[in-house]
Amino acid sequence: MAGVGDDGTRARAVLLIVPILVVLTLGFYAPLGFFLALSFLRYDPAHLYLHQWTFANYHVVLAESTYRLGLFNTLRLALAVAACTVVLGYGIAVVLWRSTPGWRNVLITALIAPLFVSVIIRTYGWLIIFDNRGPLNEMLRWFSLGPLHIRSTLTAVVVALTEVELPFATLPIFAALSQVDRALVEAAATLGEPPLRAFARVVVPLSLPGVVTGGILAFSLAASSFVEPLVLAPPNLFLLATLAYDDINQVLNWPLGAATGFFLFAVALLLTAVSVGALRLTRGGRMV
Amino acid sequence: MMATRTVGVLRGTFVAIVLLFILAPLIVVVGVSFNRSPFVFFPPRALSLHWYGEVLRSSAWTGPLATSAVVAAIVAGFAGLLGTVSGLALARWPVRGRQMIELALLAPIFIPGILTGMALLFWLGRLQLVGGLAGLVLGHLVITVPYVVRTVYGGMPGNLMDLEAAAATLGAGPVRTFVRVSVPLVLPAVSAGTFFAFLLSFDNVTISLFLAGPRAVTLPVQIFNYVQFSNDPSVAAISTVLMLATVVALLGAERFISVRQLVSRRTLGGRA
Amino acid sequence: MGAHSTPAIDLVEIRKAYGRTPVLSGVSLPVESGEFIAVLGPSGCGKTTLLRIIAGLTPLDAGAVFFHGERVDRLPAHHRRVGFVFQSYALFPHMTVVENVSFGVRHRQNGRSPVGAMLELVGLTTEAHKFPHQLSGGQQQRVALARALAIQPAVLLLDEPFSNLDLKLRQAMRLEVRRVHDQLGMTTVLVTHDQTEALTMADRVVLMTNGVIMQTGTPVDVYQRPANRFVADFVGDANFLSGIVETPIAVDRARIVLDGAAAALEARGAAPVAAGERVTVMVRPEHVSLDRSEPGGINGSVVRQVFMGAVVRCWVEIGEGVRVIVDAPGGGQPQWPTGAPVQIKVDPERLWYLRQ
């Protein structure tokens, strides 16, 4: 493995990369490729699909009211989660940014510890909390404010997803904030800006790339989530992800499930492209 | 002075609320697990370890627990090996084309898990591999190996090529250089990556929901089924056991690897 | 340089390209046994590639490398027995100082290991069991040197070894490395972009640019008798004045009339020139003196001056837009008011013409 020669090194690098490429081809690229092809094949109840190319599945996804509603709800859900995580995450990131290294370590550890617990366990936790006789409603009743019906609502899903995606939004914002030179704030102060205005005019604009990254991440993860909705959402709340899941598991319309899945991915990609583009435009392409 | 104190109190309150929010679902799960009654009460009305006994005696839980452990161990082994080899390959890849190959290796991180899961299920169906351990292992391997690659590649010393060259000038042949220099230098990152792959596989629901079958049900899938269709504190008990095991594993691993570094890598790139 | 002795290192017509970019275009260089050579040039001139080719870390496209008459360019690095000190030091972070230094030592010499001696040589005996990250930059540098020397290499190769040190430490390490070299008589090749380093440390300096050697010579040679404008410009500060040859005197001497000057001046050069030929005349700032009333000098006026400690650097305008930099002895404060008319005088032994 010594750097005996550039040419030997290159040959060895190619050789070393082959195994993983084989595994990824067998377990990722080929399946996705075939699945993409499937989304363009005609559905047939008897044979799963026929070898006829068609846009019919995407037509269903775009035109049928269930899927339109699914798109609308997915966007609603993902935007709500992105907004909640970014607002909360920005607050946490600022606290982290202003903390001493010791406190920062404690807070970051607390923030990321739940990531090591399976999503299904945390979703179960929220299910308990939102139960009609759960701790939240017990408390509301005690204050004579409840009970509220939260279990099996969109709100429940938003809250659970916010909790799950919070670190994914917070850490990019914190990373962006950490890059901000504190001397800039001091410079603004010497130029006569009071602290809050200096923060708004100097720190906030510089942290925008992190906000966009975190927001996109939270949005994409929320849009494609289906475990939390399956447990916490009401059965009549159509979402693209759960529709795709049902197409495959209940209806057994595989081509339609494939089309729904790729459409969902395309929506997330499109939103990413738009946000990154907007960020570039506002800052003349300098920061991103 | 007053202003600073107000800010401090506000900040403290905010931090407390956020921490409560983050930890609330875990706290209630632990709390519920100590119920004596067959109903889910939080806080529990009477404390008991009854459900722990139930869970550990029931093959409905011990079976999936074993399946999960076996799958995660196999996946971690393969992912660790593959990720290490690929990380080393990336380090010596010519600068031109390195980003392309990096993207090709990390792509599974950026594709929604539901899409990967469905595609794999369809593909394995064609190959007659649905519902067995092999399918689960392949699926978990594909989504965990990118994280190992990234951990290994990101965790190796920046001047690894220089260090290997130095060993060569000091008379060490390729084998000695590999054993005495390359391996010890990437070992911390490799063990961190492997450990991480184990946890990711063990916790995974998204992919497993598609790939698990009657012959192979993982623990998270079993929890999902219980949460959907029945409601007694046994789920809370097994979940608490899982959390405890994870905490113990993390504390044990913390001595060797930086868990935090791991997680920031994971979070900044999305989730499988 | 004995004509019959075999060079310790002999590079013959070395060529190397990365893709279509040529990095070395036919470099030949013999290095005598025990000699200290500095390869000096701007970054990207190919000097590090040359050093890596000597060590066997980079393969060459064409040419040959000989160690003591034996061809080695097909030999992998681990069979060449070269001591290489990397710019990043490349100390193994998972090994202590003594482990690093003994890494390449397989055979004990006369029953005792050279490791202890090497640690003693670089003054690190007390740090032997520390890890690299516990050492200062200068100490890490010493470990890298000791490690390279411990294998008792045929040649010692140093790749920008001092670039990560601060100025004081760099100066100290230069002396130290030279002392070690003198003590061991080790054939040494140093690659650097720092002209002071090259001039102060080396027996011979090799100037490179764009993959080609521009000049090889003693430090005094390259400083006082540069082969061309690149060398004159890269090594030290220089004034370049244009003029016309009035009369050639010898193969390396001519009388030259500088543009705007009344009288001809005698200058020396590397090659013969013809009468009427346009040449560039180089003179170092410290070889020009200033006076109010020196007869036979060139008239000018001081336009700017900067106190630099040992000298006062003056910019003297001697014609439309023609400025000469003069380092006058710094008597504690500036002696020449700005705008004052002065005469500059150059030492004819120090005037050096370059053909254009």
XYZ file of N, CA, C and O in Angstrom, chain C residues 5 12 34 47-48 54 58 90 95 110 135 140 158 223 238 245-246 250 253-254 258 285 298 307 320 325 345 355:
112
model
N 35.596 10.671 -9.757
C 34.785 10.037 -8.724
C 33.346 9.876 -9.221
O 32.828 10.713 -9.938
N 19.895 11.729 -14.833
C 20.184 11.872 -16.248
C 18.888 12.087 -17.028
O 18.027 11.211 -17.061
N 28.811 13.441 -0.243
C 29.038 14.362 0.855
C 28.618 15.789 0.570
O 28.732 16.656 1.437
N 10.388 20.931 -8.394
C 11.481 20.520 -7.508
C 11.083 19.381 -6.578
O 11.872 18.457 -6.357
N 9.838 19.424 -6.065
C 9.416 18.341 -5.179
C 9.266 17.029 -5.948
O 9.652 15.964 -5.456
N 13.852 10.904 -6.994
C 15.095 10.375 -6.420
C 14.772 9.301 -5.379
O 15.392 8.255 -5.316
N 7.735 8.640 -6.734
C 7.016 8.983 -7.948
C 7.784 8.352 -9.106
O 9.000 8.498 -9.165
N 5.359 13.867 8.428
C 4.852 12.498 8.284
C 5.318 11.610 9.430
O 5.720 10.476 9.232
N 2.753 6.250 17.070
C 3.996 5.722 17.636
C 4.714 6.828 18.405
O 4.621 7.999 18.066
N 27.085 -3.048 14.699
C 28.082 -3.438 15.706
C 27.417 -3.738 17.047
O 27.880 -3.323 18.101
N 4.747 17.090 21.035
C 5.994 17.813 20.791
C 5.728 19.142 20.088
O 4.708 19.307 19.421
N 9.245 18.086 16.509
C 8.754 17.131 15.504
C 9.710 17.082 14.322
O 10.024 16.020 13.794
N 15.493 16.332 1.733
C 14.682 17.186 2.595
C 13.708 17.979 1.733
O 14.119 18.757 0.880
N 24.412 34.175 -6.781
C 24.055 35.504 -6.289
C 24.765 36.594 -7.085
O 24.154 37.562 -7.527
N 17.377 42.912 -6.865
C 18.284 43.371 -7.916
C 17.695 44.563 -8.654
O 16.476 44.699 -8.761
N 26.145 47.981 -25.336
C 27.561 47.672 -25.228
C 28.348 48.667 -26.079
O 28.060 48.865 -27.264
N 29.343 49.328 -25.463
C 30.184 50.263 -26.214
C 31.357 49.501 -26.798
O 31.538 49.450 -28.005
N 36.737 41.685 -22.904
C 37.165 40.281 -22.850
C 35.934 39.430 -23.009
O 34.832 39.969 -23.188
N 33.853 40.579 -20.106
C 33.958 41.959 -19.680
C 33.573 42.875 -20.832
O 33.902 42.586 -21.981
N 32.887 43.981 -20.534
C 32.558 44.943 -21.599
C 32.281 46.305 -20.992
O 31.958 46.406 -19.810
N 24.820 52.920 -19.979
C 23.445 52.753 -19.499
C 22.576 53.823 -20.119
O 23.036 54.947 -20.365
N 21.253 46.109 -4.668
C 21.087 47.378 -3.950
C 22.269 47.694 -3.027
O 22.632 48.863 -2.865
N 26.150 58.830 -11.438
C 24.955 59.094 -12.219
C 24.063 59.999 -11.383
O 23.820 59.745 -10.194
N 13.530 53.099 6.422
C 14.518 52.640 7.385
C 14.311 51.152 7.657
O 13.216 50.723 7.979
N 13.682 59.363 -16.581
C 12.236 59.258 -16.675
C 11.782 57.858 -16.280
O 11.952 56.898 -17.037
N 17.227 50.996 -6.730
C 17.119 50.783 -5.284
C 18.526 50.756 -4.699
O 19.413 50.043 -5.204
N 26.759 55.744 -7.326
C 27.982 55.181 -7.872
C 27.947 53.679 -7.646
O 27.534 53.203 -6.591
N 22.668 39.011 -21.216
C 22.223 39.151 -22.611
C 20.704 39.029 -22.648
O 20.107 38.318 -21.844
